[in-house]
mmCIF file of C-alpha atoms and ligand atoms in Angstrom:
data_model
loop_
_atom_site.group_PDB
_atom_site.id
_atom_site.type_symbol
_atom_site.label_atom_id
_atom_site.label_comp_id
_atom_site.label_asym_id
_atom_site.label_seq_id
_atom_site.Cartn_x
_atom_site.Cartn_y
_atom_site.Cartn_z
ATOM 1 C CA MET H 1 198.198 147.024 18.640
ATOM 2 C CA LYS H 2 195.622 144.704 20.079
ATOM 3 C CA ASP H 3 196.234 146.181 23.508
ATOM 4 C CA ASN H 4 195.768 149.668 22.225
ATOM 5 C CA LYS H 5 192.454 148.671 20.653
ATOM 6 C CA LEU H 6 191.373 147.228 23.959
ATOM 7 C CA ILE H 7 192.250 150.382 25.854
ATOM 8 C CA ILE H 8 190.504 152.574 23.296
ATOM 9 C CA PHE H 9 187.405 150.389 23.505
ATOM 10 C CA SER H 10 187.493 150.427 27.283
ATOM 11 C CA VAL H 11 187.875 154.192 27.404
ATOM 12 C CA ALA H 12 185.026 154.574 24.950
ATOM 13 C CA ILE H 13 182.783 152.458 27.146
ATOM 14 C CA ALA H 14 183.882 154.323 30.247
ATOM 15 C CA LEU H 15 183.001 157.637 28.527
ATOM 16 C CA THR H 16 179.665 156.214 27.474
ATOM 17 C CA LEU H 17 179.003 155.377 31.092
ATOM 18 C CA THR H 18 179.939 158.910 32.140
ATOM 19 C CA ILE H 19 178.105 160.914 29.503
ATOM 20 C CA GLY H 20 175.181 158.644 28.812
ATOM 21 C CA GLY H 21 173.092 160.692 31.272
ATOM 22 C CA LEU H 22 170.010 158.476 31.190
ATOM 23 C CA HIS H 23 170.903 155.875 33.729
ATOM 24 C CA SER H 24 170.187 156.284 37.372
ATOM 25 C CA CYS H 25 173.438 154.491 38.245
ATOM 26 C CA LEU H 26 175.623 157.317 37.030
ATOM 27 C CA SER H 27 176.135 158.818 40.484
ATOM 28 C CA ASP H 28 177.711 155.516 41.540
ATOM 29 C CA VAL H 29 180.244 155.691 38.787
ATOM 30 C CA LYS H 30 181.831 158.789 40.337
ATOM 31 C CA HIS H 31 184.654 157.937 42.630
ATOM 32 C CA ASN H 32 184.152 157.789 46.379
ATOM 33 C CA GLU H 33 180.354 158.192 46.167
ATOM 34 C CA LEU H 34 179.499 154.758 47.487
ATOM 35 C CA PRO H 35 176.028 153.523 48.392
ATOM 36 C CA VAL H 36 175.110 153.995 52.061
ATOM 37 C CA GLN H 37 175.363 150.790 54.058
ATOM 38 C CA THR H 38 174.224 150.421 57.679
ATOM 39 C CA ASP H 39 175.001 146.808 58.211
ATOM 40 C CA SER H 40 177.481 144.695 56.310
ATOM 41 C CA VAL H 41 178.170 141.533 58.289
ATOM 42 C CA VAL H 42 176.527 138.143 58.025
ATOM 43 C CA VAL H 43 177.463 134.839 59.688
ATOM 44 C CA ALA H 44 177.966 131.368 58.238
ATOM 45 C CA LYS H 45 175.343 128.732 59.063
ATOM 46 C CA VAL H 46 177.450 125.710 58.057
ATOM 47 C CA GLU H 47 181.128 125.016 57.546
ATOM 48 C CA THR H 48 182.614 122.000 55.740
ATOM 49 C CA THR H 49 185.054 119.357 56.912
ATOM 50 C CA PRO H 50 188.547 120.941 56.709
ATOM 51 C CA VAL H 51 190.654 119.859 53.728
ATOM 52 C CA THR H 52 193.584 117.497 54.144
ATOM 53 C CA SER H 53 196.915 119.386 54.060
ATOM 54 C CA VAL H 54 199.901 120.307 56.107
ATOM 55 C CA LYS H 55 198.439 122.126 59.109
ATOM 56 C CA GLY H 56 196.804 125.444 58.192
ATOM 57 C CA GLU H 57 198.585 125.845 54.813
ATOM 58 C CA ASP H 58 196.802 127.444 51.845
ATOM 59 C CA ALA H 59 195.068 124.433 50.320
ATOM 60 C CA ALA H 60 191.281 124.873 49.851
ATOM 61 C CA ASP H 61 190.502 127.217 46.979
ATOM 62 C CA ASP H 62 187.346 127.193 44.947
ATOM 63 C CA PRO H 63 183.780 125.796 45.533
ATOM 64 C CA ALA H 64 180.987 124.964 43.115
ATOM 65 C CA ILE H 65 177.362 124.283 44.097
ATOM 66 C CA TRP H 66 175.580 121.337 42.408
ATOM 67 C CA VAL H 67 171.767 121.328 42.693
ATOM 68 C CA ASN H 68 170.072 117.946 43.001
ATOM 69 C CA PHE H 69 166.791 118.830 41.295
ATOM 70 C CA ASN H 70 165.229 115.443 42.314
ATOM 71 C CA ASP H 71 165.969 116.073 45.976
ATOM 72 C CA PRO H 72 167.271 119.609 46.611
ATOM 73 C CA SER H 73 168.269 118.836 50.183
ATOM 74 C CA LYS H 74 170.781 116.387 48.765
ATOM 75 C CA SER H 75 172.521 119.090 46.732
ATOM 76 C CA LEU H 76 176.313 119.156 47.022
ATOM 77 C CA ILE H 77 179.288 121.456 47.249
ATOM 78 C CA ILE H 78 182.355 120.427 45.318
ATOM 79 C CA GLY H 79 185.601 122.097 46.393
ATOM 80 C CA THR H 80 189.199 122.128 45.268
ATOM 81 C CA ASN H 81 192.073 121.200 47.512
ATOM 82 C CA LYS H 82 194.985 122.582 45.534
ATOM 83 C CA LYS H 83 197.331 120.328 47.438
ATOM 84 C CA GLY H 84 195.699 117.153 46.186
ATOM 85 C CA GLY H 85 192.254 116.816 44.636
ATOM 86 C CA LEU H 86 188.480 117.440 44.618
ATOM 87 C CA CYS H 87 186.304 117.169 47.717
ATOM 88 C CA VAL H 88 182.487 116.666 47.748
ATOM 89 C CA TYR H 89 180.357 117.840 50.686
ATOM 90 C CA ARG H 90 176.727 117.582 51.702
ATOM 91 C CA LEU H 91 174.895 120.798 52.681
ATOM 92 C CA ASN H 92 175.547 119.954 56.353
ATOM 93 C CA GLY H 93 179.275 120.283 55.606
ATOM 94 C CA GLU H 94 180.110 116.585 55.810
ATOM 95 C CA GLU H 95 182.675 115.385 53.290
ATOM 96 C CA ILE H 96 181.363 112.351 51.403
ATOM 97 C CA PHE H 97 183.891 111.912 48.608
ATOM 98 C CA TYR H 98 187.464 112.803 47.731
ATOM 99 C CA THR H 99 189.384 112.106 44.549
ATOM 100 C CA PRO H 100 193.193 112.757 44.617
ATOM 101 C CA ILE H 101 193.646 113.816 41.014
ATOM 102 C CA GLY H 102 196.370 116.430 41.523
ATOM 103 C CA HIS H 103 196.851 120.099 42.329
ATOM 104 C CA VAL H 104 193.458 121.238 41.181
ATOM 105 C CA ASN H 105 193.080 125.012 41.500
ATOM 106 C CA ASN H 106 189.617 126.110 40.398
ATOM 107 C CA ILE H 107 186.327 124.444 39.509
ATOM 108 C CA ASP H 108 183.030 125.092 37.700
ATOM 109 C CA LEU H 109 180.081 122.948 36.632
ATOM 110 C CA ARG H 110 177.220 122.749 34.122
ATOM 111 C CA TYR H 111 174.158 120.522 33.782
ATOM 112 C CA GLY H 112 173.127 118.093 31.043
ATOM 113 C CA PHE H 113 176.228 117.716 28.903
ATOM 114 C CA PRO H 114 175.331 115.377 26.010
ATOM 115 C CA LEU H 115 177.794 112.479 26.212
ATOM 116 C CA SER H 116 177.543 109.856 23.492
ATOM 117 C CA ASN H 117 175.520 107.516 25.693
ATOM 118 C CA ARG H 118 173.766 109.742 28.269
ATOM 119 C CA LYS H 119 173.505 113.269 29.636
ATOM 120 C CA ALA H 120 175.777 114.172 32.527
ATOM 121 C CA ASP H 121 176.321 117.046 34.885
ATOM 122 C CA ILE H 122 179.979 117.901 34.450
ATOM 123 C CA VAL H 123 182.692 119.530 36.519
ATOM 124 C CA ALA H 124 185.705 121.256 34.935
ATOM 125 C CA THR H 125 188.876 121.800 36.943
ATOM 126 C CA THR H 126 192.339 123.254 36.258
ATOM 127 C CA ASN H 127 194.956 120.717 37.238
ATOM 128 C CA ARG H 128 198.317 122.331 37.889
ATOM 129 C CA THR H 129 200.101 119.002 38.358
ATOM 130 C CA TYR H 130 199.725 118.348 34.618
ATOM 131 C CA ASN H 131 198.879 121.866 33.344
ATOM 132 C CA THR H 132 195.609 120.495 32.039
ATOM 133 C CA LEU H 133 191.929 121.162 31.919
ATOM 134 C CA GLN H 134 190.120 118.083 33.337
ATOM 135 C CA ILE H 135 186.445 117.110 33.035
ATOM 136 C CA LEU H 136 184.611 114.905 35.522
ATOM 137 C CA ALA H 137 180.992 113.630 35.635
ATOM 138 C CA ILE H 138 178.904 113.896 38.812
ATOM 139 C CA ASN H 139 177.154 110.733 39.920
ATOM 140 C CA PRO H 140 173.769 112.194 41.029
ATOM 141 C CA GLU H 141 173.057 109.202 43.314
ATOM 142 C CA THR H 142 176.335 109.032 45.232
ATOM 143 C CA GLY H 143 178.003 112.411 44.681
ATOM 144 C CA GLU H 144 181.090 110.664 43.348
ATOM 145 C CA LEU H 145 183.098 112.234 40.561
ATOM 146 C CA ALA H 146 184.493 110.214 37.616
ATOM 147 C CA ASP H 147 187.135 111.467 35.235
ATOM 148 C CA ILE H 148 185.719 111.429 31.706
ATOM 149 C CA THR H 149 188.496 113.416 30.030
ATOM 150 C CA ARG H 150 189.735 111.944 26.767
ATOM 151 C CA ASN H 151 193.102 112.935 25.332
ATOM 152 C CA SER H 152 194.995 115.051 27.820
ATOM 153 C CA LEU H 153 193.630 118.572 27.537
ATOM 154 C CA LYS H 154 197.018 120.167 27.950
ATOM 155 C CA SER H 155 197.040 123.945 28.070
ATOM 156 C CA SER H 156 199.640 126.081 26.357
ATOM 157 C CA LEU H 157 199.268 128.708 29.044
ATOM 158 C CA ASP H 158 202.313 128.926 31.301
ATOM 159 C CA GLU H 159 200.376 127.723 34.369
ATOM 160 C CA VAL H 160 196.632 126.949 34.407
ATOM 161 C CA TYR H 161 194.787 128.832 37.117
ATOM 162 C CA GLY H 162 191.103 129.726 36.900
ATOM 163 C CA VAL H 163 188.270 127.945 35.026
ATOM 164 C CA ALA H 164 184.679 128.741 34.036
ATOM 165 C CA LEU H 165 182.180 126.769 31.987
ATOM 166 C CA TYR H 166 179.760 128.327 29.445
ATOM 167 C CA LYS H 167 176.834 126.764 27.627
ATOM 168 C CA SER H 168 175.924 128.772 24.547
ATOM 169 C CA LYS H 169 172.249 129.548 24.006
ATOM 170 C CA ILE H 170 173.011 130.137 20.345
ATOM 171 C CA THR H 171 174.700 126.811 19.464
ATOM 172 C CA SER H 172 174.126 124.693 22.653
ATOM 173 C CA ASN H 173 177.894 124.101 22.602
ATOM 174 C CA TYR H 174 179.727 123.814 25.914
ATOM 175 C CA TYR H 175 182.952 125.749 26.453
ATOM 176 C CA ALA H 176 185.596 126.004 29.135
ATOM 177 C CA PHE H 177 187.495 129.219 29.763
ATOM 178 C CA VAL H 178 190.883 128.748 31.361
ATOM 179 C CA THR H 179 193.093 131.531 32.744
ATOM 180 C CA GLY H 180 196.869 131.256 33.217
ATOM 181 C CA LYS H 181 199.009 132.822 35.854
ATOM 182 C CA GLY H 182 200.797 134.834 33.106
ATOM 183 C CA GLY H 183 197.601 136.731 32.186
ATOM 184 C CA GLY H 184 196.434 134.670 29.212
ATOM 185 C CA LEU H 185 193.054 133.077 28.610
ATOM 186 C CA GLU H 186 192.048 130.064 26.469
ATOM 187 C CA GLN H 187 188.530 129.169 25.336
ATOM 188 C CA TRP H 188 188.090 125.404 24.872
ATOM 189 C CA GLU H 189 185.176 123.906 22.981
ATOM 190 C CA LEU H 190 184.159 120.646 24.675
ATOM 191 C CA LYS H 191 182.954 117.714 22.561
ATOM 192 C CA ALA H 192 181.587 114.285 23.349
ATOM 193 C CA THR H 193 183.736 111.288 22.287
ATOM 194 C CA SER H 194 182.211 108.074 20.962
ATOM 195 C CA ASP H 195 183.212 106.204 24.115
ATOM 196 C CA GLY H 196 181.234 108.341 26.573
ATOM 197 C CA GLY H 197 183.965 110.865 27.386
ATOM 198 C CA VAL H 198 184.734 114.511 26.689
ATOM 199 C CA THR H 199 187.547 116.084 24.755
ATOM 200 C CA GLY H 200 188.278 119.633 23.758
ATOM 201 C CA THR H 201 190.076 122.009 21.423
ATOM 202 C CA VAL H 202 191.189 125.606 21.930
ATOM 203 C CA VAL H 203 189.037 127.874 19.768
ATOM 204 C CA ARG H 204 190.022 131.325 21.033
ATOM 205 C CA GLU H 205 192.891 132.945 22.896
ATOM 206 C CA ILE H 206 192.831 136.304 24.701
ATOM 207 C CA VAL H 207 195.505 138.350 26.463
ATOM 208 C CA ILE H 208 194.008 139.673 29.676
ATOM 209 C CA GLY H 209 197.178 141.380 30.738
ATOM 210 C CA SER H 210 198.359 140.389 34.246
ATOM 211 C CA GLN H 211 197.563 137.489 36.598
ATOM 212 C CA SER H 212 193.891 136.594 36.386
ATOM 213 C CA GLU H 213 192.161 133.807 38.268
ATOM 214 C CA GLY H 214 188.507 134.257 39.051
ATOM 215 C CA LEU H 215 186.126 134.156 36.075
ATOM 216 C CA VAL H 216 182.493 133.247 35.456
ATOM 217 C CA ALA H 217 180.302 133.033 32.353
ATOM 218 C CA ASP H 218 176.646 134.098 32.155
ATOM 219 C CA ASP H 219 174.783 131.608 29.905
ATOM 220 C CA GLU H 220 171.736 133.872 30.011
ATOM 221 C CA SER H 221 173.437 137.011 28.583
ATOM 222 C CA GLY H 222 176.333 135.421 26.767
ATOM 223 C CA TYR H 223 179.029 137.338 28.662
ATOM 224 C CA LEU H 224 182.215 136.287 30.411
ATOM 225 C CA PHE H 225 183.529 138.167 33.451
ATOM 226 C CA VAL H 226 187.215 137.939 34.328
ATOM 227 C CA ALA H 227 188.953 139.310 37.428
ATOM 228 C CA GLU H 228 192.438 140.614 36.677
ATOM 229 C CA GLU H 229 193.669 140.248 40.265
ATOM 230 C CA ASP H 230 195.386 143.598 40.794
ATOM 231 C CA VAL H 231 193.471 145.636 38.229
ATOM 232 C CA ARG H 232 189.698 145.240 37.797
ATOM 233 C CA ILE H 233 186.882 143.038 36.460
ATOM 234 C CA TRP H 234 186.464 142.859 32.684
ATOM 235 C CA LYS H 235 183.492 141.722 30.630
ATOM 236 C CA TYR H 236 183.938 139.945 27.295
ATOM 237 C CA ARG H 237 181.472 138.253 24.967
ATOM 238 C CA ALA H 238 181.551 134.517 25.518
ATOM 239 C CA GLU H 239 180.939 133.291 21.994
ATOM 240 C CA PRO H 240 184.209 132.059 20.419
ATOM 241 C CA ASP H 241 183.968 134.275 17.366
ATOM 242 C CA SER H 242 183.418 137.514 19.282
ATOM 243 C CA GLY H 243 187.003 138.817 19.372
ATOM 244 C CA ASN H 244 188.865 140.589 22.085
ATOM 245 C CA LEU H 245 186.682 143.618 22.803
ATOM 246 C CA ARG H 246 186.049 144.134 26.476
ATOM 247 C CA VAL H 247 184.266 146.447 28.909
ATOM 248 C CA LEU H 248 185.409 147.352 32.365
ATOM 249 C CA ILE H 249 183.108 146.949 35.319
ATOM 250 C CA PRO H 250 182.956 150.438 36.989
ATOM 251 C CA LEU H 251 184.099 150.561 40.625
ATOM 252 C CA SER H 252 185.616 147.098 40.504
ATOM 253 C CA ASP H 253 189.102 148.564 41.021
ATOM 254 C CA SER H 254 190.928 150.555 43.685
ATOM 255 C CA THR H 255 188.851 153.702 42.991
ATOM 256 C CA ASN H 256 186.282 151.830 45.089
ATOM 257 C CA LYS H 257 187.476 152.289 48.635
ATOM 258 C CA ARG H 258 185.625 149.126 49.675
ATOM 259 C CA ILE H 259 187.732 146.926 47.353
ATOM 260 C CA SER H 260 191.193 145.711 48.232
ATOM 261 C CA TYR H 261 193.208 143.487 45.898
ATOM 262 C CA ASP H 262 193.465 140.648 45.082
ATOM 263 C CA LEU H 263 190.176 140.403 43.197
ATOM 264 C CA GLU H 264 189.638 136.646 43.495
ATOM 265 C CA GLY H 265 186.576 134.443 42.878
ATOM 266 C CA LEU H 266 183.559 135.587 40.836
ATOM 267 C CA ALA H 267 180.024 134.244 41.011
ATOM 268 C CA LEU H 268 176.638 135.099 39.450
ATOM 269 C CA TYR H 269 173.259 135.165 41.240
ATOM 270 C CA HIS H 270 170.373 134.643 38.792
ATOM 271 C CA THR H 271 166.678 135.483 38.996
ATOM 272 C CA LYS H 272 163.928 134.182 36.756
ATOM 273 C CA LYS H 273 163.376 137.569 35.102
ATOM 274 C CA GLY H 274 167.004 137.681 34.004
ATOM 275 C CA THR H 275 168.317 140.144 36.607
ATOM 276 C CA GLY H 276 170.824 139.251 39.274
ATOM 277 C CA TYR H 277 174.202 140.034 40.776
ATOM 278 C CA LEU H 278 177.897 139.676 40.036
ATOM 279 C CA ILE H 279 179.800 139.012 43.249
ATOM 280 C CA VAL H 280 183.615 139.231 43.692
ATOM 281 C CA SER H 281 185.847 138.243 46.544
ATOM 282 C CA SER H 282 187.822 141.316 47.639
ATOM 283 C CA GLN H 283 190.570 139.248 49.231
ATOM 284 C CA GLY H 284 192.641 142.103 50.692
ATOM 285 C CA ASN H 285 189.931 143.246 53.126
ATOM 286 C CA ASN H 286 188.057 139.980 53.685
ATOM 287 C CA SER H 287 184.911 141.147 51.945
ATOM 288 C CA TYR H 288 182.681 140.564 48.922
ATOM 289 C CA ALA H 289 181.499 143.279 46.542
ATOM 290 C CA ILE H 290 178.167 143.062 44.737
ATOM 291 C CA PHE H 291 177.377 144.550 41.308
ATOM 292 C CA GLU H 292 174.287 144.294 39.156
ATOM 293 C CA LYS H 293 174.758 141.415 36.749
ATOM 294 C CA ASN H 294 173.358 143.225 33.740
ATOM 295 C CA GLY H 295 173.230 146.701 32.202
ATOM 296 C CA MET H 296 175.689 149.200 33.633
ATOM 297 C CA HIS H 297 176.810 146.833 36.392
ATOM 298 C CA ARG H 298 176.039 149.315 39.144
ATOM 299 C CA TYR H 299 178.037 148.685 42.320
ATOM 300 C CA ILE H 300 175.491 147.903 45.073
ATOM 301 C CA GLY H 301 177.649 147.390 48.161
ATOM 302 C CA SER H 302 179.959 145.097 50.089
ATOM 303 C CA PHE H 303 179.718 142.717 53.010
ATOM 304 C CA ARG H 304 181.822 140.300 54.989
ATOM 305 C CA ILE H 305 181.223 137.101 56.967
ATOM 306 C CA GLY H 306 181.793 137.658 60.692
ATOM 307 C CA SER H 307 182.046 135.207 63.570
ATOM 308 C CA GLY H 308 178.970 133.584 65.074
ATOM 309 C CA CYS H 309 178.682 129.948 66.023
ATOM 310 C CA ILE H 310 181.231 129.482 63.242
ATOM 311 C CA ASP H 311 184.426 131.465 62.835
ATOM 312 C CA ASP H 312 184.624 134.502 60.561
ATOM 313 C CA VAL H 313 186.041 134.345 57.041
ATOM 314 C CA GLU H 314 189.368 135.713 55.899
ATOM 315 C CA GLU H 315 191.260 136.007 52.605
ATOM 316 C CA THR H 316 188.697 134.229 50.447
ATOM 317 C CA ASP H 317 189.856 132.749 47.199
ATOM 318 C CA GLY H 318 186.950 131.080 45.370
ATOM 319 C CA ILE H 319 183.195 131.679 45.801
ATOM 320 C CA ASP H 320 179.900 130.378 44.397
ATOM 321 C CA VAL H 321 176.283 131.398 44.786
ATOM 322 C CA CYS H 322 173.033 129.660 43.998
ATOM 323 C CA ASN H 323 169.462 131.008 44.056
ATOM 324 C CA CYS H 324 167.700 127.651 44.110
ATOM 325 C CA TYR H 325 165.600 126.055 46.860
ATOM 326 C CA LEU H 326 167.986 123.626 48.531
ATOM 327 C CA GLY H 327 165.665 122.025 51.102
ATOM 328 C CA ASN H 328 164.409 123.339 54.442
ATOM 329 C CA ARG H 329 167.864 124.323 55.693
ATOM 330 C CA PHE H 330 168.452 126.633 52.734
ATOM 331 C CA PRO H 331 165.094 127.417 51.084
ATOM 332 C CA ASN H 332 166.451 130.567 49.365
ATOM 333 C CA GLY H 333 169.812 129.318 48.134
ATOM 334 C CA ILE H 334 173.321 129.778 49.434
ATOM 335 C CA PHE H 335 176.578 131.707 49.118
ATOM 336 C CA VAL H 336 179.670 129.516 49.544
ATOM 337 C CA VAL H 337 183.215 130.766 50.151
ATOM 338 C CA GLN H 338 186.643 129.420 50.847
ATOM 339 C CA ASP H 339 187.969 130.499 54.277
ATOM 340 C CA GLY H 340 191.690 131.266 54.206
ATOM 341 C CA LEU H 341 191.975 130.973 58.023
ATOM 342 C CA ASN H 342 189.697 128.352 59.546
ATOM 343 C CA THR H 343 189.670 128.152 63.324
ATOM 344 C CA ASN H 344 187.614 126.560 66.082
ATOM 345 C CA GLY H 345 187.501 129.904 67.808
ATOM 346 C CA LYS H 346 191.080 129.798 69.076
ATOM 347 C CA ASP H 347 193.202 127.182 67.287
ATOM 348 C CA THR H 348 194.049 127.305 63.575
ATOM 349 C CA LEU H 349 192.680 124.291 61.711
ATOM 350 C CA ASN H 350 193.032 123.311 58.071
ATOM 351 C CA GLN H 351 191.093 125.508 55.603
ATOM 352 C CA ASN H 352 187.507 124.826 54.694
ATOM 353 C CA PHE H 353 184.409 126.312 53.015
ATOM 354 C CA LYS H 354 181.654 128.316 54.729
ATOM 355 C CA ILE H 355 177.974 128.383 53.729
ATOM 356 C CA VAL H 356 175.756 131.456 54.205
ATOM 357 C CA PRO H 357 171.996 131.503 53.461
ATOM 358 C CA TRP H 358 171.326 133.911 50.586
ATOM 359 C CA GLU H 359 168.458 135.699 52.392
ATOM 360 C CA SER H 360 170.774 136.845 55.177
ATOM 361 C CA ILE H 361 172.948 138.605 52.556
ATOM 362 C CA ALA H 362 169.923 140.023 50.764
ATOM 363 C CA LYS H 363 168.668 141.632 53.984
ATOM 364 C CA LEU H 364 171.848 143.606 54.510
ATOM 365 C CA PHE H 365 170.959 146.021 51.776
ATOM 366 C CA ASN H 366 168.361 148.771 51.505
ATOM 367 C CA PRO H 367 166.416 148.053 49.385
ATOM 368 C CA PRO H 368 167.104 144.358 49.982
ATOM 369 C CA LEU H 369 168.667 142.282 47.218
ATOM 370 C CA GLU H 370 166.355 140.043 45.269
ATOM 371 C CA VAL H 371 165.544 136.618 46.659
ATOM 372 C CA ASP H 372 164.212 134.428 43.868
ATOM 373 C CA SER H 373 164.447 130.657 44.030
ATOM 374 C CA SER H 374 162.509 130.179 40.817
ATOM 375 C CA PHE H 375 165.354 130.448 38.287
ATOM 376 C CA LEU H 376 166.474 126.949 37.346
ATOM 377 C CA PHE H 377 169.772 126.178 35.623
HETATM 378 CA CA1 CA D 401 194.620 131.425 49.287
HETATM 379 CA CA1 CA D 402 194.836 134.355 43.017
HETATM 380 CA CA1 CA D 403 193.071 131.246 44.476
HETATM 381 CA CA1 CA D 404 188.044 131.938 59.505
HETATM 382 CA CA1 CA D 405 185.730 126.686 61.878
#
């Protein structure tokens, strides 16, 4: 019954898109009429220290960018090594911290969580060793991560997979969305404990359908985007009382010839005026597809990361993007991706993360994508 309702709602939305008639993006909704692209390849400027694993095995997965607003050049990238723990890197790629907390799959972060004794920037990760959601605090001075989870936040999903954090503008509550390999989704409300930690309770459960990993929440608009790996991207409302209604993102499926499953990581680029982009890793053809973040979610185009001084990028799992000024090396923000096949040009090394300046991606498109470092989280 619920599924039927979802389908009916989705079809209704799709019809609205097709017959609305007022939106300039309608031509893009038709199959096979993709935007013209002349250039679609950028190169990475920095790559991180490879993760520790058995040689070359699939281990690195999902990055998150933490902005140091006191000294943006000291911003950090936190990445998962699904064979062992969380890694922290400087913007020059150097690993400065590692915590072996288990088989952590995905990661997300938010600023200013009100703990009982202070505010902390927090990281959420899905730990497959224990089938839990785990919360850590970022030490802004050292880049170290400290586990502040209270009571084991054990999921009832069959196997925890993706994670996204959401801070509600309506209630100021913080939530974590967790996907499971079986196609389910849990929404956890996070709460401070009296001893300076964080605990949580499940306040909403959704059936996505099939395996879903990548997801991201937009605190500005109050929406959650979920990538059902072999199907398409869905949009839900992020507030816990908003039910199961969902909207499909047009051209996020195989009707778009530039997309090849799996749909993996999702990330949001924000601008001050509220516009921006939704980016997805199209793992099957080593590329990234860009949609408008708002409105009708028009498909803008796709690109990949080719070889330059640093090797090209293949089979990306997780991604993150940040619009902020991050010092002289990256004054217009960065796009960070997992590289499924890291090499030194000839030999296979362990996997790592690649960093691309945002402006080099923006320049690929005509008109160029927006470059706006003024939105602050
Ligand atoms: Ca992989
Ligand atoms: Ca996956
Ligand atoms: Ca993955
Ligand atoms: Ca590579
Ligand atoms: Ca390399």
